[in-house]
């Protein structure tokens, strides 16, 4: 039987098919249940009327009652605006509309009495109201005027069909009177009681129509809890099922491969953090369960080495390993690094990318199937259908958020007992987000840089300092250093941005002329081979300066490059700036990062640059990023349940998130398969849930 909350919204009294269509198109509401979850975005005090004479600041939203006494239309078409004079006996103000003039003119009649609600603006020494809510005095009378009236966001289209904030409130009242007895509880009695939560039905009524500030807070807490709890419950459940059902290959040997690498080839001492993580990995792969581990570590913290050691453990247990990188350049670099690390050891390593020749490719396939080839490094060419491993034991994925979840899943299908998976990311993720995005993975953190690294010194300069910057670059080059000059290129086909780069290249070439100076140039519109050869020239010190777009963002390792100049730095996001800066500071020399910006900075832009100058700690930067942008824009969130968060915030509700996770944990420890009768409401909710859980796992 269908639940009442699944009823199409057109059947709600006062809505009907045409207005239902508006709701669907404008705010994606199709059913009673959807509408119920359309929460107010603020609460307003409609119990009090102000007078025009009382207005003395533009701080608050206020309500006035008065008469419209005049109307004037200015301009035409898109630039048109309509201005009404509004008087209440104490004074006179103006009501202004720029949009939706058609319905405003139908609604507002000169001479009639109205109630308006809005925020006064100070304009030319007088207060006016732009786009206030407006109702005839009789209409306004029909509602109780509460101190905590819900206020819903709306659009001009919705307003023109009566879905003003108040109009929505009326529809909501009708809805709630019809459904309040049928709103199912979603939590078990135990969780409800132990977490001291308001019942869901009560919370959904009071979030729309609160009877006191205290109850409103309780209602909000309950709804946020649900949002966070069910993400955690689902993630942890996937994890338990996996641990329970999916067997992992047992790597019990530490043998010849790892030992001889460790004793003969390792050129330096591991950091304490690297040792700890290798230990964590060893425990995982020896446990008989499949490892799914996220390895977080700032740029330059030595993740590649840890990955290599994990791969050697696989080899010691007669398994193969592969490492997947997001770009060809990176795959190449990994291949070289790893071959160098392994030189002299009897390990077969190969590289497979989109540009691997067919003959070589066929040969690789044969060697992989026979097991002769032990470590395969490459791009997503690795997961093509023809690639069959003899016995794949470990998959390492570098910079994972560039890989789709589906691509990851295909790797799993490659052997009967799934390989262990190690996901490496250099984009630090704030804890709350990590808990939510990767809640089903175990997390290791390398929180220490190899010794002797000097933190990169960072400066913010404007165009007027250009010559100073160039002089500094010359000094550094004279000392044998190399330099990156980076331009933003967010959209590879954007001609303007490419023009910026070309103009920049011009300036740089004039100040750094051949033959004394050589310049590499790399951007997204070059062919792979051209890019490769430009990079190579830089890597081999044939060029001192590399002018590039953000294609160098990820993973390139040129320890002698110790200066990075980032042009138009205000146009980069924080995590991107941090990634870029990670390209320098990889050698023993003091490195420098120069952020060039225009004079015009938004407050967020300024905050980003200040943060970069202040700190090199990736986790701190990630926290600032989360605060500035909110989680919606952070990488990876699109494929998570986060889009389902309506009230809860990963910035403000960290405490509640921890509590929710703890309760999800307890629930599953007690009833791993959620079979107990008291947990059925949760199961039902998960099944009904609007989130597309498939995308998270
Ligand atoms: P990540 O991938 O985490 O950004 P890499 O693995 O590329 O970092 O390591 C950065 C550099 O540091 C490499 O040149 C690597 O050889 C070196 N490195 C790694 N571990 C250590 C260590 N324990 N001591 C000294 N140098 C190290
Ligand atoms: Mg790396």
XYZ file of C-alpha atoms and ligand atoms in Angstrom:
725
model
C 0.000 0.000 0.000
C 1.166 3.460 -0.762
C 1.980 5.716 2.112
C 0.075 8.973 2.390
C 3.387 10.834 2.132
C 3.771 9.424 -1.387
C 0.584 11.150 -2.541
C 1.244 13.533 -5.457
C 1.174 17.089 -4.184
C -1.500 18.125 -6.709
C -4.044 16.268 -4.539
C -3.398 18.532 -1.589
C -6.316 20.855 -1.018
C -5.588 24.247 -2.561
C -2.769 23.045 -4.832
C -4.118 21.336 -7.949
C -2.298 20.201 -11.113
C -1.096 23.577 -12.441
C 0.411 24.784 -9.184
C 1.816 21.309 -8.512
C 3.710 21.634 -11.760
C 5.236 24.905 -10.546
C 6.376 23.235 -7.335
C 7.932 20.388 -9.250
C 9.752 22.625 -11.683
C 10.888 25.292 -9.278
C 11.800 23.376 -6.138
C 11.563 19.713 -7.086
C 8.602 18.919 -4.872
C 6.323 16.158 -6.192
C 4.764 14.487 -3.184
C 3.315 15.267 0.231
C 6.521 13.873 1.685
C 8.703 16.211 -0.384
C 6.664 19.186 0.687
C 6.923 18.183 4.329
C 10.699 18.359 4.026
C 10.609 21.863 2.558
C 11.765 23.502 5.769
C 11.468 27.190 6.559
C 14.779 28.971 6.157
C 13.991 31.421 8.924
C 11.312 32.358 11.435
C 9.827 35.791 11.591
C 7.920 37.732 14.172
C 4.535 38.563 12.711
C 2.945 39.322 16.060
C 4.096 42.906 15.973
C 3.348 45.785 13.591
C 5.870 48.600 13.272
C 5.082 52.123 12.124
C 7.012 53.866 9.381
C 8.157 56.551 11.857
C 9.734 53.843 14.005
C 12.112 52.588 11.328
C 15.572 53.617 12.391
C 17.862 50.966 10.976
C 17.903 48.494 8.150
C 18.859 45.650 10.456
C 15.653 43.720 10.924
C 12.707 42.304 9.047
C 9.577 44.141 10.038
C 5.876 44.243 9.353
C 3.882 47.355 8.486
C 0.221 48.045 7.840
C -0.823 50.936 5.626
C -2.301 52.190 2.412
C -0.848 52.319 -1.089
C -1.334 55.882 -2.310
C 0.586 56.115 -5.556
C 2.202 54.120 -8.326
C 4.997 54.979 -10.746
C 6.548 52.867 -13.478
C 10.152 53.546 -14.528
C 12.052 52.152 -17.494
C 11.146 49.394 -19.906
C 11.670 45.672 -20.414
C 14.363 44.153 -18.234
C 15.324 47.461 -16.704
C 11.790 48.305 -15.627
C 10.872 48.939 -12.018
C 7.681 49.833 -10.273
C 7.489 52.048 -7.206
C 4.514 52.426 -4.885
C 4.036 55.051 -2.231
C 2.952 53.511 1.055
C 1.560 55.509 4.019
C 0.536 54.476 7.512
C -0.355 57.704 9.285
C 3.070 57.975 10.916
C 4.928 58.558 7.657
C 5.589 57.492 4.112
C 7.873 54.947 2.450
C 8.334 53.330 -0.948
C 7.832 49.773 -2.119
C 9.979 48.779 -5.088
C 9.884 45.816 -7.476
C 12.308 45.009 -10.294
C 10.943 41.606 -11.109
C 7.569 39.950 -11.425
C 6.007 43.325 -12.293
C 3.086 41.632 -13.976
C 1.727 39.944 -10.891
C 2.629 42.888 -8.653
C 0.532 45.189 -10.805
C -2.371 42.787 -10.662
C -2.074 42.424 -6.923
C -1.438 45.971 -5.752
C -4.234 48.478 -6.199
C -3.782 52.143 -5.351
C -6.055 53.180 -2.493
C -6.251 49.774 -0.826
C -4.909 48.718 2.559
C -2.023 46.220 2.754
C 0.254 44.454 5.159
C 3.850 44.362 4.026
C 6.780 42.453 5.425
C 10.409 43.003 4.565
C 13.736 44.556 5.345
C 14.043 48.328 5.003
C 16.916 49.688 2.860
C 18.397 53.105 3.293
C 18.411 54.828 -0.108
C 19.086 58.550 -0.708
C 18.500 59.248 2.980
C 15.113 57.521 2.949
C 14.014 54.020 3.814
C 12.320 51.898 1.196
C 11.416 48.227 0.767
C 12.556 46.186 -2.200
C 10.461 43.156 -3.063
C 8.589 43.049 0.245
C 5.971 40.391 0.886
C 2.613 42.016 0.391
C -0.930 40.990 1.214
C -4.222 42.780 1.363
C -5.241 43.596 4.925
C -8.112 41.072 4.772
C -5.833 38.276 3.590
C -3.386 39.021 6.366
C -6.149 38.911 8.937
C -6.881 35.275 8.104
C -3.693 34.062 9.758
C -2.796 33.961 13.390
C 0.080 36.304 13.839
C 2.724 34.358 15.674
C 6.072 35.446 16.993
C 7.737 32.446 15.295
C 6.135 32.305 11.913
C 7.847 30.062 9.341
C 9.343 31.879 6.391
C 9.963 29.865 3.239
C 12.228 30.627 0.365
C 10.439 31.090 -2.911
C 10.935 32.251 -6.480
C 9.264 34.917 -8.612
C 7.453 32.194 -10.576
C 6.183 30.634 -7.390
C 5.066 33.976 -6.002
C 3.094 34.705 -9.138
C 1.117 31.508 -8.507
C 0.455 32.320 -4.871
C 3.424 30.549 -3.340
C 4.591 33.584 -1.433
C 6.264 32.722 1.874
C 2.873 33.058 3.499
C 1.157 31.171 0.717
C 3.524 28.272 1.283
C 2.850 28.483 4.982
C -0.878 28.074 4.381
C -0.357 25.064 2.156
C 1.949 23.627 4.781
C -0.685 24.056 7.450
C -3.156 22.099 5.345
C -0.584 19.411 4.696
C 0.307 18.992 8.321
C -3.281 18.798 9.484
C -3.701 15.955 7.020
C -0.540 13.978 7.647
C 0.644 14.659 11.180
C -0.852 11.429 12.498
C 0.807 9.387 9.751
C 4.409 10.549 9.940
C 6.415 7.423 10.719
C 9.071 7.287 13.388
C 12.424 6.469 11.862
C 14.515 5.642 14.906
C 14.384 2.759 17.356
C 12.970 3.473 20.806
C 16.421 2.891 22.279
C 18.167 5.522 20.152
C 15.283 7.930 20.600
C 15.537 7.647 24.339
C 19.289 7.495 24.807
C 19.942 10.412 22.476
C 17.124 12.428 24.113
C 15.456 13.188 20.826
C 12.051 14.581 19.992
C 9.835 12.086 18.118
C 10.059 12.608 14.367
C 6.380 13.410 13.820
C 6.483 16.092 16.491
C 9.761 17.456 15.122
C 8.345 17.770 11.604
C 5.303 19.614 12.880
C 7.328 21.952 15.080
C 9.988 22.715 12.500
C 7.184 24.308 10.480
C 5.067 25.609 13.322
C 7.163 25.978 16.462
C 5.346 26.794 19.688
C 8.451 27.993 21.507
C 12.123 28.698 20.781
C 13.121 25.731 22.945
C 10.930 23.325 21.008
C 12.137 24.742 17.733
C 15.692 23.970 18.796
C 14.673 20.422 19.751
C 12.922 19.945 16.431
C 15.940 21.184 14.481
C 18.247 18.953 16.471
C 16.085 15.933 15.759
C 15.946 16.555 12.028
C 19.666 17.190 11.766
C 20.284 14.046 13.752
C 18.296 11.994 11.263
C 20.178 13.450 8.322
C 23.559 12.664 9.841
C 22.611 9.382 11.492
C 21.321 7.701 8.362
C 24.383 8.578 6.331
C 26.535 7.076 9.058
C 24.304 4.052 9.510
C 24.426 3.295 5.827
C 28.186 3.764 5.538
C 28.944 1.667 8.587
C 26.520 -0.994 7.471
C 28.321 -1.296 4.138
C 31.535 -1.606 6.043
C 30.223 -4.321 8.369
C 28.706 -6.274 5.505
C 31.960 -6.077 3.653
C 33.961 -7.170 6.675
C 31.476 -9.913 7.348
C 30.926 -11.308 3.867
C 33.864 -10.396 1.729
C 36.913 -12.475 2.377
C 40.286 -10.871 1.860
C 43.460 -12.458 0.706
C 45.647 -13.160 3.679
C 49.122 -11.720 3.347
C 50.899 -13.477 6.155
C 54.445 -13.419 4.807
C 56.922 -10.667 5.001
C 59.554 -12.040 2.700
C 62.322 -11.465 0.295
C 60.813 -8.580 -1.647
C 59.996 -6.248 1.200
C 63.050 -7.218 3.211
C 65.597 -6.747 0.494
C 64.008 -3.471 -0.521
C 64.000 -2.259 3.052
C 67.574 -3.256 3.822
C 69.259 -2.669 0.494
C 67.354 -0.063 -1.482
C 65.623 2.277 0.908
C 67.692 5.441 0.650
C 66.512 7.009 3.913
C 64.917 6.245 7.239
C 61.115 6.083 7.202
C 59.366 8.771 9.208
C 57.529 7.619 12.317
C 54.243 8.328 10.561
C 55.229 6.200 7.543
C 56.200 3.342 9.853
C 52.902 3.573 11.681
C 50.914 3.487 8.455
C 52.865 0.532 7.069
C 52.054 -1.281 10.319
C 48.367 -0.443 9.978
C 48.384 -1.796 6.450
C 50.149 -4.986 7.523
C 47.525 -5.650 10.162
C 44.740 -5.094 7.609
C 46.109 -7.349 4.920
C 46.949 -10.089 7.382
C 43.485 -10.149 8.929
C 41.619 -12.234 6.379
C 39.314 -9.299 5.671
C 39.502 -7.130 2.636
C 41.397 -3.914 3.283
C 39.747 -0.656 2.259
C 41.986 2.034 3.523
C 42.226 5.708 2.798
C 45.723 7.093 3.114
C 45.702 10.812 3.744
C 48.922 12.706 3.764
C 49.916 16.158 2.789
C 51.804 16.703 -0.453
C 55.362 15.509 -0.059
C 54.691 13.388 3.000
C 55.908 10.236 1.278
C 52.781 8.325 0.384
C 54.280 6.748 -2.717
C 56.866 4.956 -0.662
C 54.245 3.570 1.682
C 52.250 2.373 -1.302
C 55.309 0.687 -2.724
C 55.950 -1.175 0.503
C 52.352 -2.357 0.562
C 52.788 -3.605 -3.002
C 55.917 -5.507 -2.039
C 53.983 -7.236 0.739
C 51.534 -8.386 -1.939
C 54.440 -9.733 -3.976
C 55.802 -11.549 -0.950
C 52.490 -13.390 -0.886
C 52.561 -14.456 -4.529
C 50.174 -11.714 -5.605
C 50.351 -8.924 -8.138
C 49.768 -5.261 -7.411
C 48.734 -2.283 -9.463
C 48.875 1.459 -9.008
C 46.412 3.681 -10.783
C 47.047 7.390 -11.323
C 44.661 10.005 -12.707
C 46.894 11.279 -15.517
C 49.516 9.913 -17.859
C 52.121 12.311 -16.585
C 51.597 11.091 -13.059
C 51.552 7.448 -14.056
C 54.845 8.005 -15.840
C 56.326 9.678 -12.841
C 55.211 6.899 -10.529
C 56.634 4.361 -12.914
C 60.008 6.064 -12.930
C 60.111 6.612 -9.172
C 59.140 3.060 -8.410
C 61.512 1.556 -10.966
C 64.295 3.619 -9.429
C 63.400 2.490 -5.908
C 63.402 -1.126 -7.067
C 66.550 -1.056 -9.155
C 68.604 -4.205 -8.754
C 65.693 -6.143 -7.259
C 64.096 -9.008 -9.204
C 60.725 -7.318 -9.611
C 58.925 -6.997 -12.960
C 57.325 -3.545 -13.242
C 55.515 -2.139 -16.252
C 53.653 0.962 -17.346
C 50.327 0.899 -19.146
C 48.624 4.071 -20.328
C 46.480 5.208 -23.201
C 49.564 5.807 -25.308
C 51.139 2.392 -24.792
C 51.715 0.840 -28.249
C 49.562 -2.074 -29.236
C 52.402 -4.588 -29.488
C 53.740 -3.631 -26.066
C 50.236 -3.750 -24.703
C 49.617 -7.263 -25.997
C 52.850 -8.406 -24.487
C 51.856 -6.860 -21.150
C 48.513 -8.622 -21.205
C 50.186 -11.977 -21.676
C 52.696 -11.389 -18.906
C 49.957 -10.195 -16.571
C 47.858 -13.275 -17.126
C 50.760 -15.585 -16.517
C 51.725 -13.706 -13.374
C 55.189 -12.929 -14.653
C 54.490 -9.201 -14.489
C 54.213 -8.267 -10.824
C 53.575 -4.554 -10.581
C 51.540 -2.660 -13.144
C 51.399 1.104 -13.041
C 49.079 3.148 -15.195
C 46.078 5.291 -15.811
C 42.500 4.090 -16.080
C 43.704 2.074 -19.075
C 44.356 -0.433 -16.276
C 40.723 -1.199 -15.854
C 39.976 -1.913 -19.460
C 38.363 -5.240 -20.083
C 41.305 -6.965 -21.711
C 43.511 -6.407 -18.718
C 43.382 -9.657 -16.748
C 45.595 -10.325 -13.811
C 46.861 -13.695 -12.748
C 46.313 -12.943 -9.086
C 45.724 -9.308 -8.255
C 46.256 -8.764 -4.536
C 46.447 -5.019 -4.072
C 45.138 -1.989 -5.872
C 46.575 1.401 -5.035
C 44.638 4.399 -6.272
C 46.382 7.760 -6.250
C 44.398 10.988 -5.935
C 41.224 9.034 -5.916
C 38.581 11.704 -6.293
C 39.385 11.899 -9.963
C 38.257 8.336 -10.337
C 34.593 7.613 -10.518
C 33.152 5.205 -8.038
C 32.092 2.961 -10.883
C 35.667 2.752 -12.107
C 36.779 1.669 -8.685
C 34.113 -0.990 -8.610
C 35.354 -2.485 -11.871
C 38.703 -3.198 -10.320
C 37.023 -5.282 -7.703
C 35.525 -7.542 -10.267
C 38.937 -8.528 -11.486
C 39.462 -11.448 -9.145
C 37.434 -13.879 -7.078
C 38.674 -12.750 -3.731
C 38.720 -9.000 -4.196
C 42.081 -7.277 -3.949
C 42.930 -5.067 -1.028
C 42.423 -1.417 -1.820
C 44.543 1.500 -0.737
C 43.283 4.924 -1.751
C 45.770 7.768 -1.471
C 44.777 11.388 -1.319
C 46.845 14.500 -0.872
C 43.864 16.750 -0.477
C 43.406 16.845 3.240
C 39.823 16.501 4.206
C 38.371 18.002 7.360
C 37.442 15.330 9.858
C 33.715 15.834 9.633
C 33.804 15.519 5.892
C 36.106 12.500 5.939
C 33.750 10.797 8.360
C 30.941 11.362 5.943
C 32.628 10.882 2.586
C 34.794 7.970 3.555
C 32.879 6.706 6.565
C 33.153 3.146 5.294
C 36.904 3.249 4.780
C 39.558 2.948 7.432
C 41.737 6.000 7.522
C 45.481 6.312 7.919
C 47.153 9.660 8.182
C 50.753 10.580 7.488
C 50.962 13.694 9.585
C 54.670 14.284 9.388
C 56.978 15.430 6.607
C 60.358 13.821 5.994
C 63.061 15.514 8.041
C 64.955 18.489 6.702
C 62.034 19.962 4.803
C 61.715 23.659 5.286
C 58.164 24.971 5.153
C 57.588 26.964 1.977
C 57.681 30.721 2.581
C 54.633 32.344 1.069
C 54.043 35.983 0.093
C 51.180 37.920 -1.411
C 52.103 40.600 -3.975
C 50.262 42.966 -6.293
C 51.140 43.975 -9.837
C 53.175 46.974 -8.657
C 55.685 44.523 -7.158
C 56.180 42.735 -10.464
C 59.745 43.935 -11.029
C 60.737 43.017 -7.511
C 59.371 39.533 -8.148
C 61.290 39.216 -11.412
C 64.508 40.332 -9.719
C 63.965 37.730 -7.030
C 63.429 35.076 -9.687
C 66.722 36.044 -11.331
C 68.584 35.713 -8.054
C 67.131 32.274 -7.500
C 67.981 31.132 -11.019
C 71.524 32.453 -10.508
C 71.722 30.107 -7.530
C 70.755 27.195 -9.761
C 67.100 26.968 -8.789
C 64.154 26.426 -11.143
C 60.842 28.251 -11.125
C 57.188 27.569 -11.911
C 54.941 30.371 -13.106
C 51.344 29.194 -12.956
C 48.210 30.614 -14.527
C 44.670 29.597 -13.707
C 42.962 27.657 -16.415
C 39.794 26.399 -14.997
C 38.177 25.648 -18.275
C 40.523 24.163 -20.833
C 38.644 25.644 -23.746
C 38.521 29.130 -22.307
C 40.319 31.325 -24.818
C 40.597 34.298 -22.470
C 42.467 32.338 -19.889
C 44.797 30.883 -22.475
C 45.358 34.461 -23.644
C 46.350 35.393 -20.075
C 48.916 32.648 -20.198
C 50.281 33.741 -23.570
C 50.509 37.386 -22.492
C 52.251 36.270 -19.340
C 54.656 34.173 -21.346
C 55.435 37.255 -23.440
C 56.280 39.336 -20.397
C 58.357 36.597 -18.842
C 60.267 35.978 -22.098
C 61.097 39.656 -22.414
C 62.524 39.817 -18.943
C 64.196 36.422 -19.181
C 65.573 36.406 -22.750
C 67.201 33.530 -24.603
C 69.870 32.281 -24.732
C 70.625 33.049 -21.110
C 67.231 31.806 -20.028
C 65.166 28.912 -21.347
C 61.460 28.538 -20.744
C 59.170 25.513 -20.860
C 55.510 25.969 -21.512
C 52.755 23.538 -20.639
C 49.015 23.957 -21.008
C 45.942 21.901 -21.589
C 45.739 22.463 -25.337
C 49.102 20.893 -26.058
C 49.236 17.304 -27.254
C 50.308 14.776 -24.652
C 53.649 14.268 -26.370
C 54.370 18.013 -26.465
C 53.516 18.351 -22.801
C 55.690 15.436 -22.000
C 58.682 16.870 -23.834
C 58.291 20.318 -22.239
C 58.121 18.706 -18.797
C 61.138 16.624 -19.628
C 63.190 19.673 -20.561
C 62.347 21.202 -17.215
C 63.022 18.010 -15.304
C 66.410 17.729 -16.995
C 67.233 21.329 -16.115
C 67.411 22.418 -19.752
C 64.917 25.133 -18.866
C 64.890 27.270 -15.746
C 61.314 28.477 -15.877
C 58.146 26.580 -16.503
C 55.154 28.677 -17.472
C 52.128 26.487 -17.044
C 48.488 26.178 -16.345
C 47.261 23.972 -13.571
C 48.130 20.801 -15.453
C 51.111 20.611 -13.145
C 48.827 20.622 -10.159
C 49.050 17.015 -9.190
C 52.077 15.011 -8.311
C 54.894 16.369 -10.471
C 58.166 16.008 -8.614
C 61.068 18.322 -9.483
C 63.018 18.787 -6.249
C 65.218 21.504 -7.727
C 62.229 23.724 -8.445
C 62.053 25.925 -5.383
C 60.008 28.933 -6.446
C 56.420 29.056 -7.531
C 54.745 32.199 -8.772
C 50.970 31.873 -8.967
C 49.345 34.486 -11.203
C 45.757 35.654 -10.583
C 45.982 33.611 -7.434
C 42.697 35.016 -6.177
C 40.969 32.944 -8.824
C 42.133 29.631 -7.405
C 40.392 27.699 -4.682
C 42.242 27.025 -1.458
C 42.802 23.338 -1.967
C 44.101 24.015 -5.454
C 46.527 26.640 -4.150
C 47.706 24.200 -1.548
C 48.210 21.454 -4.120
C 50.120 23.822 -6.351
C 52.355 25.025 -3.582
C 53.125 21.399 -2.801
C 55.110 21.249 -6.050
C 57.865 23.262 -4.384
C 59.541 22.599 -1.070
C 60.472 19.095 -2.115
C 64.224 19.538 -1.972
C 66.587 20.649 0.760
C 66.596 24.343 -0.255
C 64.355 27.031 1.161
C 61.377 27.317 -1.180
C 59.166 30.282 -1.941
C 55.623 30.710 -3.144
C 54.535 34.065 -4.506
C 50.837 34.761 -4.832
C 50.189 37.509 -7.371
C 46.732 39.055 -7.321
C 44.818 41.994 -8.637
C 43.908 44.814 -6.280
C 40.264 43.909 -6.344
C 39.713 41.065 -3.926
C 36.498 39.648 -2.577
C 36.507 39.050 1.150
C 36.673 35.299 0.519
C 39.533 35.815 -1.936
C 41.448 37.836 0.620
C 40.815 35.211 3.283
C 42.144 32.487 1.000
C 45.367 34.338 0.293
C 45.832 35.248 3.954
C 45.397 31.625 4.899
C 48.005 30.516 2.382
C 50.486 33.085 3.697
C 49.810 32.120 7.302
C 50.038 28.337 7.197
C 51.317 25.340 5.248
C 49.252 22.850 7.238
C 46.942 21.120 4.782
C 44.408 20.192 7.421
C 44.108 23.731 8.675
C 43.699 24.909 5.095
C 41.016 22.320 4.488
C 39.099 23.523 7.548
C 39.185 27.115 6.319
C 38.080 25.924 2.898
C 35.138 24.077 4.378
C 34.110 27.183 6.323
C 34.427 29.459 3.317
C 32.715 27.293 0.785
C 30.529 24.926 2.684
C 30.813 21.252 1.873
C 28.710 21.386 -1.270
C 31.555 22.597 -3.424
C 34.320 20.481 -2.031
C 35.624 17.772 -4.225
C 33.831 14.488 -3.961
C 30.728 15.729 -2.218
C 28.587 15.427 -5.320
C 28.899 11.693 -5.146
C 27.999 11.479 -1.501
C 24.880 11.649 0.595
C 25.788 15.193 1.490
C 23.420 16.545 -1.078
C 20.717 15.126 1.190
C 21.726 17.389 4.053
C 19.058 20.048 4.346
C 19.475 21.332 7.866
C 22.634 19.763 9.184
C 25.937 21.435 8.474
C 29.307 19.750 8.521
C 30.777 23.019 9.696
C 28.454 23.785 12.569
C 27.219 20.379 13.612
C 30.425 18.499 14.215
C 29.352 17.507 17.724
C 26.022 16.164 16.578
C 27.744 14.284 13.767
C 29.964 12.515 16.263
C 26.987 11.605 18.404
C 25.095 10.347 15.362
C 28.041 8.256 14.268
C 28.401 6.826 17.760
C 24.729 5.812 17.812
C 24.978 4.285 14.346
C 27.953 2.329 15.592
C 26.161 1.111 18.707
C 23.093 0.129 16.753
C 25.109 -2.017 14.376
C 27.263 -3.576 17.071
C 24.086 -4.733 18.715
C 22.313 -5.778 15.525
C 24.741 -5.934 12.580
C 22.132 -6.921 10.018
C 19.408 -4.708 11.415
C 17.118 -7.671 11.924
C 15.647 -6.868 15.313
C 12.018 -5.717 15.232
C 12.790 -2.475 17.062
C 15.211 -1.510 14.303
C 12.750 -1.995 11.476
C 11.771 1.685 11.303
C 15.372 2.449 10.369
C 15.419 -0.186 7.667
C 12.188 1.127 6.225
C 13.531 4.650 6.217
C 16.773 3.643 4.531
C 14.794 1.937 1.816
C 12.542 4.925 1.298
C 15.307 7.379 1.652
C 15.769 10.060 -0.957
C 19.529 9.577 -1.044
C 21.013 7.487 -3.763
C 23.115 5.321 -1.525
C 24.560 3.372 -4.397
C 26.658 6.383 -5.206
C 28.389 6.483 -1.861
C 29.736 2.976 -1.670
P 53.489 12.389 -1.721
O 53.101 11.411 -2.779
O 52.933 12.054 -0.385
O 53.208 13.811 -2.108
P 56.085 11.463 -2.284
O 55.866 10.044 -2.005
O 56.120 11.925 -3.693
O 55.041 12.326 -1.492
O 57.408 11.909 -1.526
C 57.943 13.179 -1.696
C 59.459 13.106 -1.692
O 59.945 12.764 -0.397
C 59.993 12.061 -2.638
O 61.079 12.619 -3.301
C 60.390 10.926 -1.723
O 61.431 10.153 -2.249
C 60.829 11.631 -0.466
N 60.639 10.854 0.774
C 59.641 10.020 1.066
N 59.799 9.504 2.303
C 60.920 10.036 2.812
C 61.611 9.878 4.055
N 61.164 9.102 5.023
N 62.743 10.591 4.224
C 63.201 11.402 3.245
N 62.606 11.586 2.060
C 61.477 10.912 1.834
Mg 52.219 11.608 -4.682
